[in-house]
Amino acid sequence: EIVLTQSPGTLSLSPGERATLSCRASQSISSSYFAWYQQKPGQAPRLLIYATSTRATGIPDRFSGSGSGTDFTLTISRLEPEDFVVYYCHQYGNPPQTFGQGTKVEVK
Amino acid sequence: EVQLVESGGDLVQPGGSLRLSCAASGFTFSSYAMSWVRLAPGKGLEWVSTILKSGSATYLADSVKGRFTVSRDDSKNTLYLQMNSLRADDTAIYYCAKKALTSGFCPLDYWGQGTLVAVSS
């Protein structure tokens, strides 16, 4: 099973700042099968990015993804108030599919 | 509009059983594989189960294998998760989610709001 480790666990930033979230895999994975989700309190997770860098429908262009091999990054270029929530990474190409433990982006 | 609505969560004693349901609408349910994913308190998301189109194959996480069963009724556009021999560490919000593509490895593009399962004496 591929373990995904997200860092940091909590990221404290101010609105308008740039956020960089990291996800490291325990073994190399195909960039075609890597995604990021956003989850707001009490809501369902929302697909943000798939295939490492492709934004899902309706996702603002301030969200971008990059990476390869074992290291992947979600970047939020300028944080909006609604972005201060939890983010999960996900690999879906090596069964069983696995998720990271989450990064919480909080207001500094 | 795609909608996934889970139900069936409850407080249950260890060793008990529950059946979760997920009612789907807004897409051709029979054309897509569906998954269950859970979120336990203080933990990250955990994949639980996937069922392919027409129920042609089912997959379960090792942590629930032998205790949980996934099924679907395409005539009712409904996904199910039968949970037996429940343990305290099964306590979580259970989400059903739709696979983004009709085949192959793909992300989960729509999720329900979740249903809470609490296992405690």
PDB file of N, CA, C and O in Angstrom, chain B residues 14-87:
ATOM      1  N   PRO B  14     -20.686  -2.280  19.618  1.00  0.00           N
ATOM      2  CA  PRO B  14     -19.672  -3.153  19.005  1.00  0.00           C
ATOM      3  C   PRO B  14     -20.245  -4.520  18.710  1.00  0.00           C
ATOM      4  O   PRO B  14     -21.005  -5.087  19.514  1.00  0.00           O
ATOM      5  N   GLY B  15     -19.910  -5.031  17.531  1.00  0.00           N
ATOM      6  CA  GLY B  15     -20.437  -6.315  17.093  1.00  0.00           C
ATOM      7  C   GLY B  15     -21.730  -6.199  16.308  1.00  0.00           C
ATOM      8  O   GLY B  15     -22.189  -7.190  15.722  1.00  0.00           O
ATOM      9  N   GLY B  16     -22.309  -5.010  16.283  1.00  0.00           N
ATOM     10  CA  GLY B  16     -23.578  -4.801  15.596  1.00  0.00           C
ATOM     11  C   GLY B  16     -23.428  -4.624  14.098  1.00  0.00           C
ATOM     12  O   GLY B  16     -22.316  -4.699  13.551  1.00  0.00           O
ATOM     13  N   SER B  17     -24.564  -4.387  13.462  1.00  0.00           N
ATOM     14  CA  SER B  17     -24.603  -4.255  12.006  1.00  0.00           C
ATOM     15  C   SER B  17     -25.363  -3.002  11.602  1.00  0.00           C
ATOM     16  O   SER B  17     -26.236  -2.520  12.327  1.00  0.00           O
ATOM     17  N   LEU B  18     -25.026  -2.481  10.430  1.00  0.00           N
ATOM     18  CA  LEU B  18     -25.732  -1.366   9.820  1.00  0.00           C
ATOM     19  C   LEU B  18     -25.687  -1.545   8.313  1.00  0.00           C
ATOM     20  O   LEU B  18     -24.746  -2.151   7.793  1.00  0.00           O
ATOM     21  N   ARG B  19     -26.691  -0.996   7.635  1.00  0.00           N
ATOM     22  CA  ARG B  19     -26.625  -0.927   6.179  1.00  0.00           C
ATOM     23  C   ARG B  19     -26.751   0.532   5.773  1.00  0.00           C
ATOM     24  O   ARG B  19     -27.747   1.193   6.078  1.00  0.00           O
ATOM     25  N   LEU B  20     -25.724   1.010   5.082  1.00  0.00           N
ATOM     26  CA  LEU B  20     -25.738   2.366   4.561  1.00  0.00           C
ATOM     27  C   LEU B  20     -26.276   2.346   3.132  1.00  0.00           C
ATOM     28  O   LEU B  20     -26.038   1.393   2.387  1.00  0.00           O
ATOM     29  N   SER B  21     -26.979   3.405   2.777  1.00  0.00           N
ATOM     30  CA  SER B  21     -27.479   3.565   1.419  1.00  0.00           C
ATOM     31  C   SER B  21     -26.988   4.888   0.851  1.00  0.00           C
ATOM     32  O   SER B  21     -26.728   5.842   1.594  1.00  0.00           O
ATOM     33  N   CYS B  22     -26.878   4.932  -0.447  1.00  0.00           N
ATOM     34  CA  CYS B  22     -26.495   6.163  -1.143  1.00  0.00           C
ATOM     35  C   CYS B  22     -27.388   6.279  -2.376  1.00  0.00           C
ATOM     36  O   CYS B  22     -27.267   5.483  -3.310  1.00  0.00           O
ATOM     37  N   ALA B  23     -28.287   7.247  -2.345  1.00  0.00           N
ATOM     38  CA  ALA B  23     -29.189   7.478  -3.469  1.00  0.00           C
ATOM     39  C   ALA B  23     -28.550   8.454  -4.445  1.00  0.00           C
ATOM     40  O   ALA B  23     -28.155   9.559  -4.051  1.00  0.00           O
ATOM     41  N   ALA B  24     -28.453   8.031  -5.697  1.00  0.00           N
ATOM     42  CA  ALA B  24     -27.775   8.832  -6.715  1.00  0.00           C
ATOM     43  C   ALA B  24     -28.766   9.409  -7.714  1.00  0.00           C
ATOM     44  O   ALA B  24     -29.780   8.772  -8.034  1.00  0.00           O
ATOM     45  N   SER B  25     -28.483  10.587  -8.215  1.00  0.00           N
ATOM     46  CA  SER B  25     -29.304  11.202  -9.248  1.00  0.00           C
ATOM     47  C   SER B  25     -28.455  12.180 -10.047  1.00  0.00           C
ATOM     48  O   SER B  25     -27.373  12.583  -9.613  1.00  0.00           O
ATOM     49  N   GLY B  26     -28.955  12.520 -11.228  1.00  0.00           N
ATOM     50  CA  GLY B  26     -28.274  13.516 -12.051  1.00  0.00           C
ATOM     51  C   GLY B  26     -27.232  12.959 -12.990  1.00  0.00           C
ATOM     52  O   GLY B  26     -26.542  13.729 -13.677  1.00  0.00           O
ATOM     53  N   PHE B  27     -27.070  11.643 -13.020  1.00  0.00           N
ATOM     54  CA  PHE B  27     -26.143  11.006 -13.967  1.00  0.00           C
ATOM     55  C   PHE B  27     -26.617   9.574 -14.192  1.00  0.00           C
ATOM     56  O   PHE B  27     -27.484   9.074 -13.478  1.00  0.00           O
ATOM     57  N   THR B  28     -26.033   8.923 -15.183  1.00  0.00           N
ATOM     58  CA  THR B  28     -26.395   7.539 -15.500  1.00  0.00           C
ATOM     59  C   THR B  28     -25.665   6.620 -14.532  1.00  0.00           C
ATOM     60  O   THR B  28     -24.541   6.179 -14.774  1.00  0.00           O
ATOM     61  N   PHE B  29     -26.324   6.320 -13.429  1.00  0.00           N
ATOM     62  CA  PHE B  29     -25.717   5.597 -12.312  1.00  0.00           C
ATOM     63  C   PHE B  29     -25.086   4.288 -12.774  1.00  0.00           C
ATOM     64  O   PHE B  29     -23.971   3.943 -12.366  1.00  0.00           O
ATOM     65  N   SER B  30     -25.776   3.570 -13.635  1.00  0.00           N
ATOM     66  CA  SER B  30     -25.318   2.239 -14.030  1.00  0.00           C
ATOM     67  C   SER B  30     -24.004   2.269 -14.811  1.00  0.00           C
ATOM     68  O   SER B  30     -23.348   1.237 -14.958  1.00  0.00           O
ATOM     69  N   SER B  31     -23.617   3.436 -15.292  1.00  0.00           N
ATOM     70  CA  SER B  31     -22.411   3.533 -16.128  1.00  0.00           C
ATOM     71  C   SER B  31     -21.127   3.755 -15.336  1.00  0.00           C
ATOM     72  O   SER B  31     -20.036   3.743 -15.913  1.00  0.00           O
ATOM     73  N   TYR B  32     -21.260   3.983 -14.046  1.00  0.00           N
ATOM     74  CA  TYR B  32     -20.098   4.372 -13.254  1.00  0.00           C
ATOM     75  C   TYR B  32     -19.834   3.440 -12.081  1.00  0.00           C
ATOM     76  O   TYR B  32     -20.759   2.986 -11.412  1.00  0.00           O
ATOM     77  N   ALA B  33     -18.537   3.202 -11.842  1.00  0.00           N
ATOM     78  CA  ALA B  33     -18.139   2.582 -10.590  1.00  0.00           C
ATOM     79  C   ALA B  33     -18.369   3.581  -9.466  1.00  0.00           C
ATOM     80  O   ALA B  33     -18.328   4.795  -9.683  1.00  0.00           O
ATOM     81  N   MET B  34     -18.613   3.050  -8.283  1.00  0.00           N
ATOM     82  CA  MET B  34     -18.880   3.887  -7.115  1.00  0.00           C
ATOM     83  C   MET B  34     -18.012   3.416  -5.954  1.00  0.00           C
ATOM     84  O   MET B  34     -17.665   2.236  -5.855  1.00  0.00           O
ATOM     85  N   SER B  35     -17.705   4.331  -5.073  1.00  0.00           N
ATOM     86  CA  SER B  35     -16.854   4.011  -3.932  1.00  0.00           C
ATOM     87  C   SER B  35     -17.447   4.512  -2.629  1.00  0.00           C
ATOM     88  O   SER B  35     -18.278   5.425  -2.615  1.00  0.00           O
ATOM     89  N   TRP B  36     -16.994   3.889  -1.554  1.00  0.00           N
ATOM     90  CA  TRP B  36     -17.244   4.381  -0.206  1.00  0.00           C
ATOM     91  C   TRP B  36     -15.893   4.811   0.382  1.00  0.00           C
ATOM     92  O   TRP B  36     -14.894   4.083   0.269  1.00  0.00           O
ATOM     93  N   VAL B  37     -15.886   5.968   1.018  1.00  0.00           N
ATOM     94  CA  VAL B  37     -14.690   6.503   1.671  1.00  0.00           C
ATOM     95  C   VAL B  37     -15.131   7.000   3.047  1.00  0.00           C
ATOM     96  O   VAL B  37     -16.228   7.540   3.184  1.00  0.00           O
ATOM     97  N   ARG B  38     -14.292   6.798   4.070  1.00  0.00           N
ATOM     98  CA  ARG B  38     -14.676   7.244   5.399  1.00  0.00           C
ATOM     99  C   ARG B  38     -13.661   8.198   5.990  1.00  0.00           C
ATOM    100  O   ARG B  38     -12.487   8.204   5.605  1.00  0.00           O
ATOM    101  N   LEU B  39     -14.154   8.990   6.935  1.00  0.00           N
ATOM    102  CA  LEU B  39     -13.321   9.964   7.638  1.00  0.00           C
ATOM    103  C   LEU B  39     -13.547   9.762   9.125  1.00  0.00           C
ATOM    104  O   LEU B  39     -14.601  10.097   9.672  1.00  0.00           O
ATOM    105  N   ALA B  40     -12.546   9.170   9.778  1.00  0.00           N
ATOM    106  CA  ALA B  40     -12.625   8.920  11.222  1.00  0.00           C
ATOM    107  C   ALA B  40     -12.157  10.150  11.987  1.00  0.00           C
ATOM    108  O   ALA B  40     -11.369  10.943  11.473  1.00  0.00           O
ATOM    109  N   PRO B  41     -12.625  10.298  13.220  1.00  0.00           N
ATOM    110  CA  PRO B  41     -12.225  11.475  14.018  1.00  0.00           C
ATOM    111  C   PRO B  41     -10.718  11.584  14.138  1.00  0.00           C
ATOM    112  O   PRO B  41     -10.034  10.622  14.510  1.00  0.00           O
ATOM    113  N   GLY B  42     -10.192  12.756  13.806  1.00  0.00           N
ATOM    114  CA  GLY B  42      -8.768  12.995  13.948  1.00  0.00           C
ATOM    115  C   GLY B  42      -7.888  12.309  12.922  1.00  0.00           C
ATOM    116  O   GLY B  42      -6.657  12.335  13.044  1.00  0.00           O
ATOM    117  N   LYS B  43      -8.503  11.725  11.913  1.00  0.00           N
ATOM    118  CA  LYS B  43      -7.722  11.006  10.901  1.00  0.00           C
ATOM    119  C   LYS B  43      -8.028  11.552   9.513  1.00  0.00           C
ATOM    120  O   LYS B  43      -8.873  12.422   9.341  1.00  0.00           O
ATOM    121  N   GLY B  44      -7.301  11.012   8.525  1.00  0.00           N
ATOM    122  CA  GLY B  44      -7.534  11.408   7.148  1.00  0.00           C
ATOM    123  C   GLY B  44      -8.557  10.512   6.475  1.00  0.00           C
ATOM    124  O   GLY B  44      -9.080   9.569   7.060  1.00  0.00           O
ATOM    125  N   LEU B  45      -8.829  10.818   5.225  1.00  0.00           N
ATOM    126  CA  LEU B  45      -9.757  10.006   4.453  1.00  0.00           C
ATOM    127  C   LEU B  45      -9.200   8.594   4.258  1.00  0.00           C
ATOM    128  O   LEU B  45      -7.995   8.412   4.076  1.00  0.00           O
ATOM    129  N   GLU B  46     -10.084   7.611   4.283  1.00  0.00           N
ATOM    130  CA  GLU B  46      -9.695   6.221   4.069  1.00  0.00           C
ATOM    131  C   GLU B  46     -10.648   5.580   3.076  1.00  0.00           C
ATOM    132  O   GLU B  46     -11.868   5.550   3.302  1.00  0.00           O
ATOM    133  N   TRP B  47     -10.108   5.079   1.982  1.00  0.00           N
ATOM    134  CA  TRP B  47     -10.928   4.327   1.039  1.00  0.00           C
ATOM    135  C   TRP B  47     -11.419   3.047   1.703  1.00  0.00           C
ATOM    136  O   TRP B  47     -10.663   2.348   2.363  1.00  0.00           O
ATOM    137  N   VAL B  48     -12.703   2.742   1.503  1.00  0.00           N
ATOM    138  CA  VAL B  48     -13.319   1.571   2.115  1.00  0.00           C
ATOM    139  C   VAL B  48     -13.656   0.513   1.066  1.00  0.00           C
ATOM    140  O   VAL B  48     -13.359  -0.672   1.243  1.00  0.00           O
ATOM    141  N   SER B  49     -14.297   0.945  -0.030  1.00  0.00           N
ATOM    142  CA  SER B  49     -14.795  -0.043  -0.972  1.00  0.00           C
ATOM    143  C   SER B  49     -15.093   0.597  -2.316  1.00  0.00           C
ATOM    144  O   SER B  49     -15.394   1.785  -2.400  1.00  0.00           O
ATOM    145  N   THR B  50     -15.020  -0.223  -3.360  1.00  0.00           N
ATOM    146  CA  THR B  50     -15.409   0.179  -4.709  1.00  0.00           C
ATOM    147  C   THR B  50     -16.183  -0.953  -5.347  1.00  0.00           C
ATOM    148  O   THR B  50     -15.845  -2.124  -5.164  1.00  0.00           O
ATOM    149  N   ILE B  51     -17.214  -0.584  -6.076  1.00  0.00           N
ATOM    150  CA  ILE B  51     -17.967  -1.558  -6.863  1.00  0.00           C
ATOM    151  C   ILE B  51     -18.008  -1.074  -8.302  1.00  0.00           C
ATOM    152  O   ILE B  51     -18.302   0.101  -8.578  1.00  0.00           O
ATOM    153  N   LEU B  52     -17.704  -1.953  -9.224  1.00  0.00           N
ATOM    154  CA  LEU B  52     -17.671  -1.588 -10.631  1.00  0.00           C
ATOM    155  C   LEU B  52     -19.084  -1.581 -11.220  1.00  0.00           C
ATOM    156  O   LEU B  52     -20.052  -1.944 -10.574  1.00  0.00           O
ATOM    157  N   LYS B  53     -19.149  -1.140 -12.464  1.00  0.00           N
ATOM    158  CA  LYS B  53     -20.417  -1.121 -13.180  1.00  0.00           C
ATOM    159  C   LYS B  53     -21.070  -2.487 -13.130  1.00  0.00           C
ATOM    160  O   LYS B  53     -20.379  -3.522 -13.214  1.00  0.00           O
ATOM    161  N   SER B  54     -22.351  -2.504 -12.998  1.00  0.00           N
ATOM    162  CA  SER B  54     -23.152  -3.727 -12.982  1.00  0.00           C
ATOM    163  C   SER B  54     -22.770  -4.663 -11.842  1.00  0.00           C
ATOM    164  O   SER B  54     -23.190  -5.824 -11.842  1.00  0.00           O
ATOM    165  N   GLY B  55     -21.984  -4.178 -10.902  1.00  0.00           N
ATOM    166  CA  GLY B  55     -21.543  -5.027  -9.808  1.00  0.00           C
ATOM    167  C   GLY B  55     -20.606  -6.130 -10.269  1.00  0.00           C
ATOM    168  O   GLY B  55     -20.469  -7.147  -9.589  1.00  0.00           O
ATOM    169  N   SER B  56     -19.959  -5.918 -11.396  1.00  0.00           N
ATOM    170  CA  SER B  56     -19.117  -6.961 -11.997  1.00  0.00           C
ATOM    171  C   SER B  56     -17.929  -7.339 -11.117  1.00  0.00           C
ATOM    172  O   SER B  56     -17.403  -8.450 -11.224  1.00  0.00           O
ATOM    173  N   ALA B  57     -17.529  -6.422 -10.274  1.00  0.00           N
ATOM    174  CA  ALA B  57     -16.450  -6.712  -9.325  1.00  0.00           C
ATOM    175  C   ALA B  57     -16.577  -5.765  -8.148  1.00  0.00           C
ATOM    176  O   ALA B  57     -17.066  -4.644  -8.298  1.00  0.00           O
ATOM    177  N   THR B  58     -16.146  -6.251  -7.005  1.00  0.00           N
ATOM    178  CA  THR B  58     -16.143  -5.417  -5.794  1.00  0.00           C
ATOM    179  C   THR B  58     -14.783  -5.505  -5.128  1.00  0.00           C
ATOM    180  O   THR B  58     -14.080  -6.524  -5.243  1.00  0.00           O
ATOM    181  N   TYR B  59     -14.418  -4.434  -4.457  1.00  0.00           N
ATOM    182  CA  TYR B  59     -13.134  -4.349  -3.788  1.00  0.00           C
ATOM    183  C   TYR B  59     -13.346  -3.754  -2.397  1.00  0.00           C
ATOM    184  O   TYR B  59     -14.138  -2.825  -2.225  1.00  0.00           O
ATOM    185  N   LEU B  60     -12.625  -4.296  -1.441  1.00  0.00           N
ATOM    186  CA  LEU B  60     -12.743  -3.838  -0.059  1.00  0.00           C
ATOM    187  C   LEU B  60     -11.361  -3.605   0.527  1.00  0.00           C
ATOM    188  O   LEU B  60     -10.414  -4.345   0.230  1.00  0.00           O
ATOM    189  N   ALA B  61     -11.255  -2.602   1.379  1.00  0.00           N
ATOM    190  CA  ALA B  61     -10.011  -2.384   2.108  1.00  0.00           C
ATOM    191  C   ALA B  61      -9.768  -3.554   3.060  1.00  0.00           C
ATOM    192  O   ALA B  61     -10.718  -4.177   3.557  1.00  0.00           O
ATOM    193  N   ASP B  62      -8.510  -3.843   3.316  1.00  0.00           N
ATOM    194  CA  ASP B  62      -8.179  -4.954   4.219  1.00  0.00           C
ATOM    195  C   ASP B  62      -8.820  -4.774   5.588  1.00  0.00           C
ATOM    196  O   ASP B  62      -9.197  -5.748   6.242  1.00  0.00           O
ATOM    197  N   SER B  63      -8.953  -3.520   6.014  1.00  0.00           N
ATOM    198  CA  SER B  63      -9.489  -3.228   7.351  1.00  0.00           C
ATOM    199  C   SER B  63     -10.958  -3.617   7.503  1.00  0.00           C
ATOM    200  O   SER B  63     -11.450  -3.734   8.625  1.00  0.00           O
ATOM    201  N   VAL B  64     -11.649  -3.813   6.398  1.00  0.00           N
ATOM    202  CA  VAL B  64     -13.082  -4.147   6.480  1.00  0.00           C
ATOM    203  C   VAL B  64     -13.408  -5.463   5.782  1.00  0.00           C
ATOM    204  O   VAL B  64     -14.571  -5.916   5.825  1.00  0.00           O
ATOM    205  N   LYS B  65     -12.427  -6.068   5.144  1.00  0.00           N
ATOM    206  CA  LYS B  65     -12.655  -7.311   4.413  1.00  0.00           C
ATOM    207  C   LYS B  65     -13.172  -8.393   5.359  1.00  0.00           C
ATOM    208  O   LYS B  65     -12.685  -8.544   6.478  1.00  0.00           O
ATOM    209  N   GLY B  66     -14.204  -9.112   4.897  1.00  0.00           N
ATOM    210  CA  GLY B  66     -14.791 -10.151   5.727  1.00  0.00           C
ATOM    211  C   GLY B  66     -15.891  -9.641   6.637  1.00  0.00           C
ATOM    212  O   GLY B  66     -16.620 -10.435   7.244  1.00  0.00           O
ATOM    213  N   ARG B  67     -16.013  -8.307   6.755  1.00  0.00           N
ATOM    214  CA  ARG B  67     -17.051  -7.734   7.627  1.00  0.00           C
ATOM    215  C   ARG B  67     -18.028  -6.863   6.843  1.00  0.00           C
ATOM    216  O   ARG B  67     -19.207  -6.780   7.182  1.00  0.00           O
ATOM    217  N   PHE B  68     -17.533  -6.170   5.819  1.00  0.00           N
ATOM    218  CA  PHE B  68     -18.364  -5.268   5.017  1.00  0.00           C
ATOM    219  C   PHE B  68     -18.615  -5.881   3.645  1.00  0.00           C
ATOM    220  O   PHE B  68     -17.782  -6.625   3.108  1.00  0.00           O
ATOM    221  N   THR B  69     -19.758  -5.536   3.077  1.00  0.00           N
ATOM    222  CA  THR B  69     -20.104  -5.949   1.720  1.00  0.00           C
ATOM    223  C   THR B  69     -20.668  -4.737   0.981  1.00  0.00           C
ATOM    224  O   THR B  69     -21.497  -4.003   1.531  1.00  0.00           O
ATOM    225  N   VAL B  70     -20.228  -4.533  -0.251  1.00  0.00           N
ATOM    226  CA  VAL B  70     -20.754  -3.441  -1.070  1.00  0.00           C
ATOM    227  C   VAL B  70     -21.638  -4.031  -2.170  1.00  0.00           C
ATOM    228  O   VAL B  70     -21.334  -5.112  -2.712  1.00  0.00           O
ATOM    229  N   SER B  71     -22.705  -3.327  -2.476  1.00  0.00           N
ATOM    230  CA  SER B  71     -23.592  -3.779  -3.549  1.00  0.00           C
ATOM    231  C   SER B  71     -24.282  -2.560  -4.153  1.00  0.00           C
ATOM    232  O   SER B  71     -24.173  -1.445  -3.638  1.00  0.00           O
ATOM    233  N   ARG B  72     -24.978  -2.787  -5.240  1.00  0.00           N
ATOM    234  CA  ARG B  72     -25.695  -1.705  -5.907  1.00  0.00           C
ATOM    235  C   ARG B  72     -26.962  -2.240  -6.530  1.00  0.00           C
ATOM    236  O   ARG B  72     -27.033  -3.415  -6.904  1.00  0.00           O
ATOM    237  N   ASP B  73     -27.959  -1.365  -6.653  1.00  0.00           N
ATOM    238  CA  ASP B  73     -29.188  -1.685  -7.345  1.00  0.00           C
ATOM    239  C   ASP B  73     -29.370  -0.618  -8.414  1.00  0.00           C
ATOM    240  O   ASP B  73     -29.814   0.501  -8.114  1.00  0.00           O
ATOM    241  N   ASP B  74     -28.997  -0.931  -9.632  1.00  0.00           N
ATOM    242  CA  ASP B  74     -29.055   0.057 -10.697  1.00  0.00           C
ATOM    243  C   ASP B  74     -30.492   0.448 -11.040  1.00  0.00           C
ATOM    244  O   ASP B  74     -30.726   1.541 -11.561  1.00  0.00           O
ATOM    245  N   SER B  75     -31.452  -0.404 -10.742  1.00  0.00           N
ATOM    246  CA  SER B  75     -32.853  -0.060 -11.016  1.00  0.00           C
ATOM    247  C   SER B  75     -33.346   1.020 -10.053  1.00  0.00           C
ATOM    248  O   SER B  75     -34.299   1.739 -10.357  1.00  0.00           O
ATOM    249  N   LYS B  76     -32.663   1.129  -8.907  1.00  0.00           N
ATOM    250  CA  LYS B  76     -33.037   2.132  -7.910  1.00  0.00           C
ATOM    251  C   LYS B  76     -31.992   3.243  -7.799  1.00  0.00           C
ATOM    252  O   LYS B  76     -32.111   4.112  -6.946  1.00  0.00           O
ATOM    253  N   ASN B  77     -30.962   3.175  -8.637  1.00  0.00           N
ATOM    254  CA  ASN B  77     -29.869   4.170  -8.574  1.00  0.00           C
ATOM    255  C   ASN B  77     -29.324   4.299  -7.150  1.00  0.00           C
ATOM    256  O   ASN B  77     -29.117   5.413  -6.640  1.00  0.00           O
ATOM    257  N   THR B  78     -29.111   3.170  -6.528  1.00  0.00           N
ATOM    258  CA  THR B  78     -28.706   3.178  -5.122  1.00  0.00           C
ATOM    259  C   THR B  78     -27.509   2.265  -4.885  1.00  0.00           C
ATOM    260  O   THR B  78     -27.442   1.154  -5.407  1.00  0.00           O
ATOM    261  N   LEU B  79     -26.593   2.779  -4.071  1.00  0.00           N
ATOM    262  CA  LEU B  79     -25.389   2.069  -3.637  1.00  0.00           C
ATOM    263  C   LEU B  79     -25.579   1.696  -2.168  1.00  0.00           C
ATOM    264  O   LEU B  79     -26.181   2.465  -1.404  1.00  0.00           O
ATOM    265  N   TYR B  80     -25.058   0.524  -1.797  1.00  0.00           N
ATOM    266  CA  TYR B  80     -25.212   0.064  -0.419  1.00  0.00           C
ATOM    267  C   TYR B  80     -23.859  -0.337   0.176  1.00  0.00           C
ATOM    268  O   TYR B  80     -22.933  -0.724  -0.534  1.00  0.00           O
ATOM    269  N   LEU B  81     -23.795  -0.253   1.499  1.00  0.00           N
ATOM    270  CA  LEU B  81     -22.660  -0.796   2.233  1.00  0.00           C
ATOM    271  C   LEU B  81     -23.218  -1.524   3.449  1.00  0.00           C
ATOM    272  O   LEU B  81     -23.771  -0.897   4.362  1.00  0.00           O
ATOM    273  N   GLN B  82     -23.121  -2.846   3.420  1.00  0.00           N
ATOM    274  CA  GLN B  82     -23.558  -3.655   4.561  1.00  0.00           C
ATOM    275  C   GLN B  82     -22.366  -3.804   5.496  1.00  0.00           C
ATOM    276  O   GLN B  82     -21.307  -4.291   5.088  1.00  0.00           O
ATOM    277  N   MET B  83     -22.551  -3.386   6.737  1.00  0.00           N
ATOM    278  CA  MET B  83     -21.467  -3.369   7.702  1.00  0.00           C
ATOM    279  C   MET B  83     -21.824  -4.304   8.859  1.00  0.00           C
ATOM    280  O   MET B  83     -22.797  -4.079   9.574  1.00  0.00           O
ATOM    281  N   ASN B  84     -21.052  -5.356   9.014  1.00  0.00           N
ATOM    282  CA  ASN B  84     -21.271  -6.324  10.093  1.00  0.00           C
ATOM    283  C   ASN B  84     -20.071  -6.325  11.037  1.00  0.00           C
ATOM    284  O   ASN B  84     -19.001  -5.811  10.706  1.00  0.00           O
ATOM    285  N   SER B  85     -20.267  -6.917  12.203  1.00  0.00           N
ATOM    286  CA  SER B  85     -19.188  -7.040  13.190  1.00  0.00           C
ATOM    287  C   SER B  85     -18.482  -5.704  13.402  1.00  0.00           C
ATOM    288  O   SER B  85     -17.241  -5.627  13.383  1.00  0.00           O
ATOM    289  N   LEU B  86     -19.266  -4.678  13.611  1.00  0.00           N
ATOM    290  CA  LEU B  86     -18.697  -3.339  13.723  1.00  0.00           C
ATOM    291  C   LEU B  86     -17.820  -3.202  14.964  1.00  0.00           C
ATOM    292  O   LEU B  86     -18.088  -3.781  16.016  1.00  0.00           O
ATOM    293  N   ARG B  87     -16.763  -2.409  14.792  1.00  0.00           N
ATOM    294  CA  ARG B  87     -15.789  -2.170  15.861  1.00  0.00           C
ATOM    295  C   ARG B  87     -15.709  -0.666  16.124  1.00  0.00           C
ATOM    296  O   ARG B  87     -16.116   0.144  15.299  1.00  0.00           O
TER     297      ARG B  87
END
